[in-house]
C-alpha cells in the first residue's frame, strides 16, 4: 500500500522507482496488467492492477534490493555487534523501520532484545512486534486510545513530523566507501528548505521547554512528564485550532515519503470564496485530500470573517 497510497497520487514510473525498478525496462508487464504507459497515474478502483503489477515484478524487486540490503545490513550488524539490548528512538507510527532493522541482523536477531520508543504507534505496529522486537508509544500505543489515534490520522502525523523535521535531508540509500558505509541524502527542494526554516523556529521552542523542565527530570520527578497532561495542547491544536494557529500552520507542506520532497502537498488548502459559500463536490474532494481535516474546515468556513480563539 505504501508504494501507491497517500494523498499525492503517483505514476507507475514513480511507484516502480520506489520499489527500486526502472519502469522503462518493464513496459510489457505494465501493458499486460492494463496500464497504457509508465507515466499513467492509477485512479480509484485500479488498486488491484497495481497489486498485480507488483506481484508480477516481485522477483525483480527482490533481486534489485538484495544489493541494498547487503549494504545496510552490514552497517547495522557492525553498529550492534557486542550489544544485547538495542533501543531505537523515533517519531513512530507502524514500526516498519524497526522491523526491517531487526531482520537485517540475520541470526543476531534472536540473540538480542530490541526495543523501540516512539511518540506514537498505530494498530498496524502489531504486525511488526514479536518477543524479540518490542515497541512502545508514548501518546498512542498500538492505536490506543482510539480518539487520540484518530486525531493523529486527521493531521497530527504531519504536524508532529514537522516538529521533528531534520535539516540533514532524507536518507534515500547507502553506499560503501573506504571510510565505511555512509548514507546517501536526498537534495532539499526549495519548498522543503522553507519548511525546514519554519521547523527550526518551532524546535527552538521545544528545546526551551526541555531546558525549563530539565531540573524536574534530573530530580527523578518523571510524573511531570505525563503523556496525558503534556499532550493536551497538541491534541487541542489538531481538533480545535485557533485563527492564529491556522495562519501559522495551515499553509505548511508535507512530503509522504523519502525521495518525494519536491512533491509536497499543503496541509489544509484554502479554497476560492465560492466553494466556501456553496460547498459542493470540489469542497468534498479537497477535504478528503487534505491532511489536516479540522484545519481545512476552519479556513474554508462559510463565515470566513469569523475568528477562532
PDB file of C-alpha atoms in Angstrom:
ATOM      1  CA  UNK A   1       0.000   0.000   0.000  1.00  0.00           C
ATOM      2  CA  UNK A   2       2.823   2.449   0.837  1.00  0.00           C
ATOM      3  CA  UNK A   3       4.035   2.182  -2.764  1.00  0.00           C
ATOM      4  CA  UNK A   4       0.950   3.801  -4.269  1.00  0.00           C
ATOM      5  CA  UNK A   5      -1.246   5.041  -1.402  1.00  0.00           C
ATOM      6  CA  UNK A   6      -1.404   8.523   0.103  1.00  0.00           C
ATOM      7  CA  UNK A   7      -2.682  11.956  -0.899  1.00  0.00           C
ATOM      8  CA  UNK A   8      -0.074  12.541  -3.587  1.00  0.00           C
ATOM      9  CA  UNK A   9      -1.009  10.164  -6.386  1.00  0.00           C
ATOM     10  CA  UNK A  10       1.947   8.529  -8.085  1.00  0.00           C
ATOM     11  CA  UNK A  11       2.602   7.463 -11.663  1.00  0.00           C
ATOM     12  CA  UNK A  12       3.521   3.864 -12.490  1.00  0.00           C
ATOM     13  CA  UNK A  13       7.059   5.135 -13.086  1.00  0.00           C
ATOM     14  CA  UNK A  14       7.205   6.620  -9.568  1.00  0.00           C
ATOM     15  CA  UNK A  15       5.660   3.536  -7.942  1.00  0.00           C
ATOM     16  CA  UNK A  16       8.220   1.224  -9.516  1.00  0.00           C
ATOM     17  CA  UNK A  17      11.061   3.640  -8.696  1.00  0.00           C
ATOM     18  CA  UNK A  18      10.115   3.424  -5.005  1.00  0.00           C
ATOM     19  CA  UNK A  19      10.377  -0.353  -5.343  1.00  0.00           C
ATOM     20  CA  UNK A  20      13.817   0.062  -6.915  1.00  0.00           C
ATOM     21  CA  UNK A  21      12.870  -0.633 -10.536  1.00  0.00           C
ATOM     22  CA  UNK A  22      13.184   1.287 -13.799  1.00  0.00           C
ATOM     23  CA  UNK A  23       9.699   1.272 -15.350  1.00  0.00           C
ATOM     24  CA  UNK A  24      11.099   1.567 -18.880  1.00  0.00           C
ATOM     25  CA  UNK A  25      12.528  -1.952 -18.503  1.00  0.00           C
ATOM     26  CA  UNK A  26       9.084  -3.433 -17.750  1.00  0.00           C
ATOM     27  CA  UNK A  27       6.774  -1.827 -20.333  1.00  0.00           C
ATOM     28  CA  UNK A  28       5.312  -5.167 -21.476  1.00  0.00           C
ATOM     29  CA  UNK A  29       4.277  -6.028 -17.894  1.00  0.00           C
ATOM     30  CA  UNK A  30       2.772  -2.560 -17.452  1.00  0.00           C
ATOM     31  CA  UNK A  31       0.688  -3.091 -20.595  1.00  0.00           C
ATOM     32  CA  UNK A  32      -0.258  -6.629 -19.554  1.00  0.00           C
ATOM     33  CA  UNK A  33      -1.991  -5.513 -16.340  1.00  0.00           C
ATOM     34  CA  UNK A  34      -3.923  -2.836 -18.230  1.00  0.00           C
ATOM     35  CA  UNK A  35      -1.952   0.398 -17.866  1.00  0.00           C
ATOM     36  CA  UNK A  36      -1.183   2.395 -21.060  1.00  0.00           C
ATOM     37  CA  UNK A  37       2.334   3.558 -20.169  1.00  0.00           C
ATOM     38  CA  UNK A  38       4.763   4.304 -17.347  1.00  0.00           C
ATOM     39  CA  UNK A  39       3.545   7.896 -16.902  1.00  0.00           C
ATOM     40  CA  UNK A  40      -0.031   6.774 -16.173  1.00  0.00           C
ATOM     41  CA  UNK A  41      -1.373   7.646 -12.704  1.00  0.00           C
ATOM     42  CA  UNK A  42      -3.724   4.929 -11.347  1.00  0.00           C
ATOM     43  CA  UNK A  43      -7.156   6.148 -10.249  1.00  0.00           C
ATOM     44  CA  UNK A  44      -9.547   4.885  -7.595  1.00  0.00           C
ATOM     45  CA  UNK A  45     -10.624   1.334  -8.389  1.00  0.00           C
ATOM     46  CA  UNK A  46      -7.340   0.367 -10.040  1.00  0.00           C
ATOM     47  CA  UNK A  47      -5.524  -0.637  -6.861  1.00  0.00           C
ATOM     48  CA  UNK A  48      -5.829  -4.308  -7.822  1.00  0.00           C
ATOM     49  CA  UNK A  49      -3.934  -3.630 -11.049  1.00  0.00           C
ATOM     50  CA  UNK A  50      -1.068  -2.083  -9.085  1.00  0.00           C
ATOM     51  CA  UNK A  51      -1.002  -5.114  -6.761  1.00  0.00           C
ATOM     52  CA  UNK A  52      -0.993  -7.374  -9.817  1.00  0.00           C
ATOM     53  CA  UNK A  53       1.920  -5.464 -11.363  1.00  0.00           C
ATOM     54  CA  UNK A  54       3.943  -5.548  -8.131  1.00  0.00           C
ATOM     55  CA  UNK A  55       3.335  -9.293  -7.801  1.00  0.00           C
ATOM     56  CA  UNK A  56       4.450  -9.884 -11.402  1.00  0.00           C
ATOM     57  CA  UNK A  57       7.640  -7.918 -10.833  1.00  0.00           C
ATOM     58  CA  UNK A  58       8.340  -9.142  -7.303  1.00  0.00           C
ATOM     59  CA  UNK A  59      11.327 -11.375  -8.285  1.00  0.00           C
ATOM     60  CA  UNK A  60      12.975  -8.344  -9.919  1.00  0.00           C
ATOM     61  CA  UNK A  61      12.257  -6.230  -6.821  1.00  0.00           C
ATOM     62  CA  UNK A  62      13.861  -8.846  -4.561  1.00  0.00           C
ATOM     63  CA  UNK A  63      16.909  -9.155  -6.812  1.00  0.00           C
ATOM     64  CA  UNK A  64      17.381  -5.392  -7.102  1.00  0.00           C
ATOM     65  CA  UNK A  65      17.002  -4.704  -3.397  1.00  0.00           C
ATOM     66  CA  UNK A  66      19.242  -7.574  -2.296  1.00  0.00           C
ATOM     67  CA  UNK A  67      22.192  -5.333  -3.187  1.00  0.00           C
ATOM     68  CA  UNK A  68      20.897  -2.531  -0.949  1.00  0.00           C
ATOM     69  CA  UNK A  69      20.062  -4.933   1.878  1.00  0.00           C
ATOM     70  CA  UNK A  70      23.608  -6.275   1.971  1.00  0.00           C
ATOM     71  CA  UNK A  71      24.962  -2.748   2.399  1.00  0.00           C
ATOM     72  CA  UNK A  72      22.682  -1.561   5.192  1.00  0.00           C
ATOM     73  CA  UNK A  73      22.703  -4.985   6.892  1.00  0.00           C
ATOM     74  CA  UNK A  74      26.489  -4.750   7.263  1.00  0.00           C
ATOM     75  CA  UNK A  75      26.093  -1.242   8.675  1.00  0.00           C
ATOM     76  CA  UNK A  76      23.548  -2.348  11.296  1.00  0.00           C
ATOM     77  CA  UNK A  77      25.400  -5.536  12.217  1.00  0.00           C
ATOM     78  CA  UNK A  78      28.589  -3.581  12.851  1.00  0.00           C
ATOM     79  CA  UNK A  79      26.761  -0.966  14.930  1.00  0.00           C
ATOM     80  CA  UNK A  80      25.069  -3.623  17.105  1.00  0.00           C
ATOM     81  CA  UNK A  81      27.979  -6.022  17.468  1.00  0.00           C
ATOM     82  CA  UNK A  82      28.663  -6.836  21.118  1.00  0.00           C
ATOM     83  CA  UNK A  83      25.359  -5.419  22.418  1.00  0.00           C
ATOM     84  CA  UNK A  84      22.422  -7.491  23.648  1.00  0.00           C
ATOM     85  CA  UNK A  85      19.909  -4.704  24.364  1.00  0.00           C
ATOM     86  CA  UNK A  86      19.187  -2.352  21.460  1.00  0.00           C
ATOM     87  CA  UNK A  87      16.970   0.762  21.667  1.00  0.00           C
ATOM     88  CA  UNK A  88      15.579   2.704  18.702  1.00  0.00           C
ATOM     89  CA  UNK A  89      14.051   6.143  19.244  1.00  0.00           C
ATOM     90  CA  UNK A  90      11.931   7.770  16.531  1.00  0.00           C
ATOM     91  CA  UNK A  91       8.736   9.731  15.938  1.00  0.00           C
ATOM     92  CA  UNK A  92       6.835   6.462  15.382  1.00  0.00           C
ATOM     93  CA  UNK A  93       3.743   5.092  13.571  1.00  0.00           C
ATOM     94  CA  UNK A  94       3.882   1.477  12.235  1.00  0.00           C
ATOM     95  CA  UNK A  95       7.278   0.176  13.302  1.00  0.00           C
ATOM     96  CA  UNK A  96       8.329  -0.716   9.751  1.00  0.00           C
ATOM     97  CA  UNK A  97      11.856   0.674  10.097  1.00  0.00           C
ATOM     98  CA  UNK A  98      12.383  -1.240  13.333  1.00  0.00           C
ATOM     99  CA  UNK A  99      11.140  -4.438  11.718  1.00  0.00           C
ATOM    100  CA  UNK A 100      13.486  -4.051   8.725  1.00  0.00           C
ATOM    101  CA  UNK A 101      16.334  -3.220  11.096  1.00  0.00           C
ATOM    102  CA  UNK A 102      15.693  -6.353  13.166  1.00  0.00           C
ATOM    103  CA  UNK A 103      15.511  -8.638  10.136  1.00  0.00           C
ATOM    104  CA  UNK A 104      18.713  -7.163   8.713  1.00  0.00           C
ATOM    105  CA  UNK A 105      20.612  -8.533  11.716  1.00  0.00           C
ATOM    106  CA  UNK A 106      20.056 -12.085  10.495  1.00  0.00           C
ATOM    107  CA  UNK A 107      20.918 -14.724  13.099  1.00  0.00           C
ATOM    108  CA  UNK A 108      21.877 -11.986  15.586  1.00  0.00           C
ATOM    109  CA  UNK A 109      18.187 -11.057  15.925  1.00  0.00           C
ATOM    110  CA  UNK A 110      17.364 -13.985  18.243  1.00  0.00           C
ATOM    111  CA  UNK A 111      20.301 -13.072  20.481  1.00  0.00           C
ATOM    112  CA  UNK A 112      19.125  -9.521  21.147  1.00  0.00           C
ATOM    113  CA  UNK A 113      16.287  -7.648  22.803  1.00  0.00           C
ATOM    114  CA  UNK A 114      15.201  -4.800  20.541  1.00  0.00           C
ATOM    115  CA  UNK A 115      13.000  -2.044  21.971  1.00  0.00           C
ATOM    116  CA  UNK A 116      11.543   0.866  20.023  1.00  0.00           C
ATOM    117  CA  UNK A 117      10.479   4.022  21.867  1.00  0.00           C
ATOM    118  CA  UNK A 118       8.145   6.278  19.892  1.00  0.00           C
ATOM    119  CA  UNK A 119       5.917   9.298  20.332  1.00  0.00           C
ATOM    120  CA  UNK A 120       3.078   7.173  18.944  1.00  0.00           C
ATOM    121  CA  UNK A 121       2.437   3.751  17.443  1.00  0.00           C
ATOM    122  CA  UNK A 122      -0.647   2.761  15.455  1.00  0.00           C
ATOM    123  CA  UNK A 123      -2.561  -0.527  15.262  1.00  0.00           C
ATOM    124  CA  UNK A 124      -0.506  -1.636  12.257  1.00  0.00           C
ATOM    125  CA  UNK A 125       2.559  -1.862  14.503  1.00  0.00           C
ATOM    126  CA  UNK A 126       1.091  -5.100  15.880  1.00  0.00           C
ATOM    127  CA  UNK A 127       2.201  -6.790  12.646  1.00  0.00           C
ATOM    128  CA  UNK A 128       5.820  -5.884  13.376  1.00  0.00           C
ATOM    129  CA  UNK A 129       6.241  -6.805  17.026  1.00  0.00           C
ATOM    130  CA  UNK A 130       7.485 -10.060  18.497  1.00  0.00           C
ATOM    131  CA  UNK A 131       9.029 -11.341  21.733  1.00  0.00           C
ATOM    132  CA  UNK A 132      12.378 -10.078  20.434  1.00  0.00           C
ATOM    133  CA  UNK A 133      11.085  -6.889  18.848  1.00  0.00           C
ATOM    134  CA  UNK A 134       9.004  -4.674  21.142  1.00  0.00           C
ATOM    135  CA  UNK A 135       7.589  -1.193  20.611  1.00  0.00           C
ATOM    136  CA  UNK A 136       6.226   1.422  22.980  1.00  0.00           C
ATOM    137  CA  UNK A 137       4.225   4.519  22.028  1.00  0.00           C
ATOM    138  CA  UNK A 138       4.048   7.460  24.433  1.00  0.00           C
ATOM    139  CA  UNK A 139       0.947   9.292  23.159  1.00  0.00           C
ATOM    140  CA  UNK A 140      -0.774   6.343  21.490  1.00  0.00           C
ATOM    141  CA  UNK A 141       0.294   2.732  21.905  1.00  0.00           C
ATOM    142  CA  UNK A 142      -0.689   0.311  19.104  1.00  0.00           C
ATOM    143  CA  UNK A 143      -3.583   2.617  18.209  1.00  0.00           C
ATOM    144  CA  UNK A 144      -4.880   3.196  21.750  1.00  0.00           C
ATOM    145  CA  UNK A 145      -6.543   5.330  22.912  1.00  0.00           C
ATOM    146  CA  UNK A 146      -8.664   5.370  19.761  1.00  0.00           C
ATOM    147  CA  UNK A 147      -9.724   9.021  19.969  1.00  0.00           C
ATOM    148  CA  UNK A 148      -6.108  10.208  20.133  1.00  0.00           C
ATOM    149  CA  UNK A 149      -5.133   7.917  17.263  1.00  0.00           C
ATOM    150  CA  UNK A 150      -7.966   9.374  15.153  1.00  0.00           C
ATOM    151  CA  UNK A 151      -6.575  12.863  15.755  1.00  0.00           C
ATOM    152  CA  UNK A 152      -3.124  11.731  14.665  1.00  0.00           C
ATOM    153  CA  UNK A 153      -4.658  10.440  11.440  1.00  0.00           C
ATOM    154  CA  UNK A 154      -6.506  13.735  10.883  1.00  0.00           C
ATOM    155  CA  UNK A 155      -3.446  15.974  10.751  1.00  0.00           C
ATOM    156  CA  UNK A 156      -1.468  15.063  13.847  1.00  0.00           C
ATOM    157  CA  UNK A 157       1.039  12.920  11.952  1.00  0.00           C
ATOM    158  CA  UNK A 158       2.022  15.700   9.569  1.00  0.00           C
ATOM    159  CA  UNK A 159       2.289  18.367  12.274  1.00  0.00           C
ATOM    160  CA  UNK A 160       4.318  16.066  14.534  1.00  0.00           C
ATOM    161  CA  UNK A 161       6.666  15.220  11.659  1.00  0.00           C
ATOM    162  CA  UNK A 162       7.035  18.958  11.048  1.00  0.00           C
ATOM    163  CA  UNK A 163       8.107  19.416  14.664  1.00  0.00           C
ATOM    164  CA  UNK A 164      10.647  16.587  14.329  1.00  0.00           C
ATOM    165  CA  UNK A 165      11.972  17.546  10.858  1.00  0.00           C
ATOM    166  CA  UNK A 166      15.704  17.010  10.337  1.00  0.00           C
ATOM    167  CA  UNK A 167      17.659  19.517   8.249  1.00  0.00           C
ATOM    168  CA  UNK A 168      20.265  16.971   7.100  1.00  0.00           C
ATOM    169  CA  UNK A 169      17.962  15.623   4.370  1.00  0.00           C
ATOM    170  CA  UNK A 170      16.132  12.321   3.995  1.00  0.00           C
ATOM    171  CA  UNK A 171      18.228   9.176   3.643  1.00  0.00           C
ATOM    172  CA  UNK A 172      17.416   7.528   0.311  1.00  0.00           C
ATOM    173  CA  UNK A 173      20.155   4.904   0.295  1.00  0.00           C
ATOM    174  CA  UNK A 174      23.587   3.816   1.498  1.00  0.00           C
ATOM    175  CA  UNK A 175      26.924   3.270  -0.177  1.00  0.00           C
ATOM    176  CA  UNK A 176      30.223   1.683   0.748  1.00  0.00           C
ATOM    177  CA  UNK A 177      33.326   3.871   0.804  1.00  0.00           C
ATOM    178  CA  UNK A 178      36.903   3.456   2.004  1.00  0.00           C
ATOM    179  CA  UNK A 179      35.785   5.095   5.255  1.00  0.00           C
ATOM    180  CA  UNK A 180      32.875   2.722   5.777  1.00  0.00           C
ATOM    181  CA  UNK A 181      29.182   2.807   4.896  1.00  0.00           C
ATOM    182  CA  UNK A 182      27.682   6.284   4.570  1.00  0.00           C
ATOM    183  CA  UNK A 183      24.101   7.461   3.928  1.00  0.00           C
ATOM    184  CA  UNK A 184      23.023   8.951   0.606  1.00  0.00           C
ATOM    185  CA  UNK A 185      20.956  12.081   1.265  1.00  0.00           C
ATOM    186  CA  UNK A 186      18.170  13.494  -0.853  1.00  0.00           C
ATOM    187  CA  UNK A 187      18.738  17.022  -2.139  1.00  0.00           C
ATOM    188  CA  UNK A 188      16.409  19.533  -0.499  1.00  0.00           C
ATOM    189  CA  UNK A 189      13.901  21.256  -2.784  1.00  0.00           C
ATOM    190  CA  UNK A 190      13.130  24.958  -2.463  1.00  0.00           C
ATOM    191  CA  UNK A 191       9.801  24.263  -0.746  1.00  0.00           C
ATOM    192  CA  UNK A 192      11.468  21.881   1.698  1.00  0.00           C
ATOM    193  CA  UNK A 193      14.107  24.469   2.619  1.00  0.00           C
ATOM    194  CA  UNK A 194      11.352  26.917   3.603  1.00  0.00           C
ATOM    195  CA  UNK A 195       9.615  24.124   5.522  1.00  0.00           C
ATOM    196  CA  UNK A 196      12.815  23.355   7.457  1.00  0.00           C
ATOM    197  CA  UNK A 197      13.352  27.030   8.315  1.00  0.00           C
ATOM    198  CA  UNK A 198       9.896  27.120   9.904  1.00  0.00           C
ATOM    199  CA  UNK A 199      10.556  23.829  11.689  1.00  0.00           C
ATOM    200  CA  UNK A 200      13.759  25.262  13.185  1.00  0.00           C
ATOM    201  CA  UNK A 201      11.739  28.077  14.793  1.00  0.00           C
ATOM    202  CA  UNK A 202       9.368  25.567  16.381  1.00  0.00           C
ATOM    203  CA  UNK A 203      12.240  23.353  17.504  1.00  0.00           C
ATOM    204  CA  UNK A 204      13.901  26.247  19.306  1.00  0.00           C
ATOM    205  CA  UNK A 205      10.731  26.475  21.397  1.00  0.00           C
ATOM    206  CA  UNK A 206      10.798  22.729  22.062  1.00  0.00           C
ATOM    207  CA  UNK A 207      14.400  22.978  23.263  1.00  0.00           C
ATOM    208  CA  UNK A 208      13.486  25.905  25.530  1.00  0.00           C
ATOM    209  CA  UNK A 209      10.694  23.833  27.074  1.00  0.00           C
ATOM    210  CA  UNK A 210      13.013  20.946  27.896  1.00  0.00           C
ATOM    211  CA  UNK A 211      15.569  23.341  29.357  1.00  0.00           C
ATOM    212  CA  UNK A 212      12.754  24.560  31.606  1.00  0.00           C
ATOM    213  CA  UNK A 213      11.744  21.069  32.802  1.00  0.00           C
ATOM    214  CA  UNK A 214      15.313  19.714  32.971  1.00  0.00           C
ATOM    215  CA  UNK A 215      15.554  20.252  36.772  1.00  0.00           C
ATOM    216  CA  UNK A 216      12.416  18.125  37.273  1.00  0.00           C
ATOM    217  CA  UNK A 217      13.864  15.312  35.178  1.00  0.00           C
ATOM    218  CA  UNK A 218      17.217  15.444  36.960  1.00  0.00           C
ATOM    219  CA  UNK A 219      15.433  15.036  40.298  1.00  0.00           C
ATOM    220  CA  UNK A 220      13.602  11.957  39.023  1.00  0.00           C
ATOM    221  CA  UNK A 221      10.192  13.648  39.010  1.00  0.00           C
ATOM    222  CA  UNK A 222       9.005  11.658  35.988  1.00  0.00           C
ATOM    223  CA  UNK A 223       5.328  12.147  36.864  1.00  0.00           C
ATOM    224  CA  UNK A 224       5.773  15.677  35.490  1.00  0.00           C
ATOM    225  CA  UNK A 225       6.195  14.093  32.045  1.00  0.00           C
ATOM    226  CA  UNK A 226       2.724  12.521  31.969  1.00  0.00           C
ATOM    227  CA  UNK A 227       1.754  11.994  28.330  1.00  0.00           C
ATOM    228  CA  UNK A 228      -1.892  12.753  29.125  1.00  0.00           C
ATOM    229  CA  UNK A 229      -1.112  16.170  30.605  1.00  0.00           C
ATOM    230  CA  UNK A 230       1.654  17.273  28.255  1.00  0.00           C
ATOM    231  CA  UNK A 231      -0.137  16.211  25.073  1.00  0.00           C
ATOM    232  CA  UNK A 232      -3.365  18.139  25.742  1.00  0.00           C
ATOM    233  CA  UNK A 233      -2.269  21.313  23.890  1.00  0.00           C
ATOM    234  CA  UNK A 234      -1.113  19.247  20.888  1.00  0.00           C
ATOM    235  CA  UNK A 235      -4.391  17.376  20.523  1.00  0.00           C
ATOM    236  CA  UNK A 236      -6.325  20.607  21.139  1.00  0.00           C
ATOM    237  CA  UNK A 237      -4.384  22.144  18.244  1.00  0.00           C
ATOM    238  CA  UNK A 238      -5.390  19.309  15.914  1.00  0.00           C
ATOM    239  CA  UNK A 239      -9.042  19.236  16.972  1.00  0.00           C
ATOM    240  CA  UNK A 240      -9.785  22.924  17.616  1.00  0.00           C
ATOM    241  CA  UNK A 241      -7.121  25.217  16.122  1.00  0.00           C
ATOM    242  CA  UNK A 242      -7.318  28.946  16.779  1.00  0.00           C
ATOM    243  CA  UNK A 243      -7.166  31.512  13.989  1.00  0.00           C
ATOM    244  CA  UNK A 244      -3.552  32.314  14.912  1.00  0.00           C
ATOM    245  CA  UNK A 245      -2.622  28.635  14.731  1.00  0.00           C
ATOM    246  CA  UNK A 246      -4.413  28.264  11.395  1.00  0.00           C
ATOM    247  CA  UNK A 247      -2.490  31.202   9.942  1.00  0.00           C
ATOM    248  CA  UNK A 248       0.794  29.736  11.144  1.00  0.00           C
ATOM    249  CA  UNK A 249       0.330  26.088  10.177  1.00  0.00           C
ATOM    250  CA  UNK A 250      -2.343  25.538   7.505  1.00  0.00           C
ATOM    251  CA  UNK A 251      -0.026  26.504   4.632  1.00  0.00           C
ATOM    252  CA  UNK A 252       2.699  24.059   5.688  1.00  0.00           C
ATOM    253  CA  UNK A 253       3.517  21.380   3.146  1.00  0.00           C
ATOM    254  CA  UNK A 254       4.146  17.678   3.662  1.00  0.00           C
ATOM    255  CA  UNK A 255       6.080  15.042   1.746  1.00  0.00           C
ATOM    256  CA  UNK A 256       4.760  11.493   2.063  1.00  0.00           C
ATOM    257  CA  UNK A 257       7.994   9.577   1.568  1.00  0.00           C
ATOM    258  CA  UNK A 258      11.736   9.830   1.106  1.00  0.00           C
ATOM    259  CA  UNK A 259      12.523  10.801  -2.451  1.00  0.00           C
ATOM    260  CA  UNK A 260       9.379  12.925  -2.761  1.00  0.00           C
ATOM    261  CA  UNK A 261      10.431  16.226  -1.221  1.00  0.00           C
ATOM    262  CA  UNK A 262       9.833  18.068  -4.490  1.00  0.00           C
ATOM    263  CA  UNK A 263       6.212  16.814  -4.456  1.00  0.00           C
ATOM    264  CA  UNK A 264       4.920  18.456  -1.308  1.00  0.00           C
ATOM    265  CA  UNK A 265       1.207  18.997  -0.555  1.00  0.00           C
ATOM    266  CA  UNK A 266      -0.252  21.717   1.668  1.00  0.00           C
ATOM    267  CA  UNK A 267      -1.761  20.532   4.982  1.00  0.00           C
ATOM    268  CA  UNK A 268      -5.034  22.417   4.531  1.00  0.00           C
ATOM    269  CA  UNK A 269      -5.754  24.008   1.157  1.00  0.00           C
ATOM    270  CA  UNK A 270      -7.579  27.340   1.109  1.00  0.00           C
ATOM    271  CA  UNK A 271     -10.472  27.258  -1.382  1.00  0.00           C
ATOM    272  CA  UNK A 272     -11.960  30.056  -3.525  1.00  0.00           C
ATOM    273  CA  UNK A 273     -14.744  32.053  -1.875  1.00  0.00           C
ATOM    274  CA  UNK A 274     -17.475  30.414  -3.993  1.00  0.00           C
ATOM    275  CA  UNK A 275     -16.519  26.950  -2.671  1.00  0.00           C
ATOM    276  CA  UNK A 276     -16.681  28.249   0.901  1.00  0.00           C
ATOM    277  CA  UNK A 277     -20.113  29.808   0.458  1.00  0.00           C
ATOM    278  CA  UNK A 278     -21.545  26.944  -1.608  1.00  0.00           C
ATOM    279  CA  UNK A 279     -19.639  23.783  -0.602  1.00  0.00           C
ATOM    280  CA  UNK A 280     -20.176  21.043  -3.147  1.00  0.00           C
ATOM    281  CA  UNK A 281     -18.274  18.351  -4.999  1.00  0.00           C
ATOM    282  CA  UNK A 282     -14.978  20.262  -5.094  1.00  0.00           C
ATOM    283  CA  UNK A 283     -15.201  21.024  -1.365  1.00  0.00           C
ATOM    284  CA  UNK A 284     -15.669  17.319  -0.532  1.00  0.00           C
ATOM    285  CA  UNK A 285     -12.843  16.327  -2.876  1.00  0.00           C
ATOM    286  CA  UNK A 286     -10.402  18.779  -1.304  1.00  0.00           C
ATOM    287  CA  UNK A 287     -11.489  17.860   2.239  1.00  0.00           C
ATOM    288  CA  UNK A 288     -10.784  14.201   1.546  1.00  0.00           C
ATOM    289  CA  UNK A 289      -7.416  15.132   0.035  1.00  0.00           C
ATOM    290  CA  UNK A 290      -6.368  17.363   2.927  1.00  0.00           C
ATOM    291  CA  UNK A 291      -4.118  16.153   5.723  1.00  0.00           C
ATOM    292  CA  UNK A 292      -5.422  18.414   8.480  1.00  0.00           C
ATOM    293  CA  UNK A 293      -9.187  17.929   8.424  1.00  0.00           C
ATOM    294  CA  UNK A 294     -10.269  20.430  11.064  1.00  0.00           C
ATOM    295  CA  UNK A 295      -7.774  22.961   9.752  1.00  0.00           C
ATOM    296  CA  UNK A 296      -9.330  22.624   6.290  1.00  0.00           C
ATOM    297  CA  UNK A 297     -12.875  23.016   7.639  1.00  0.00           C
ATOM    298  CA  UNK A 298     -11.999  26.123   9.606  1.00  0.00           C
ATOM    299  CA  UNK A 299     -10.066  28.020   6.932  1.00  0.00           C
ATOM    300  CA  UNK A 300     -12.851  27.235   4.443  1.00  0.00           C
ATOM    301  CA  UNK A 301     -15.777  28.069   6.737  1.00  0.00           C
ATOM    302  CA  UNK A 302     -18.837  29.855   5.325  1.00  0.00           C
ATOM    303  CA  UNK A 303     -18.466  32.618   7.903  1.00  0.00           C
ATOM    304  CA  UNK A 304     -14.985  33.388   6.576  1.00  0.00           C
ATOM    305  CA  UNK A 305     -14.808  36.620   8.576  1.00  0.00           C
ATOM    306  CA  UNK A 306     -15.239  34.849  11.921  1.00  0.00           C
ATOM    307  CA  UNK A 307     -12.262  34.176  14.195  1.00  0.00           C
ATOM    308  CA  UNK A 308     -11.417  31.199  16.381  1.00  0.00           C
ATOM    309  CA  UNK A 309      -9.902  31.819  19.797  1.00  0.00           C
TER     310      UNK A 309
END
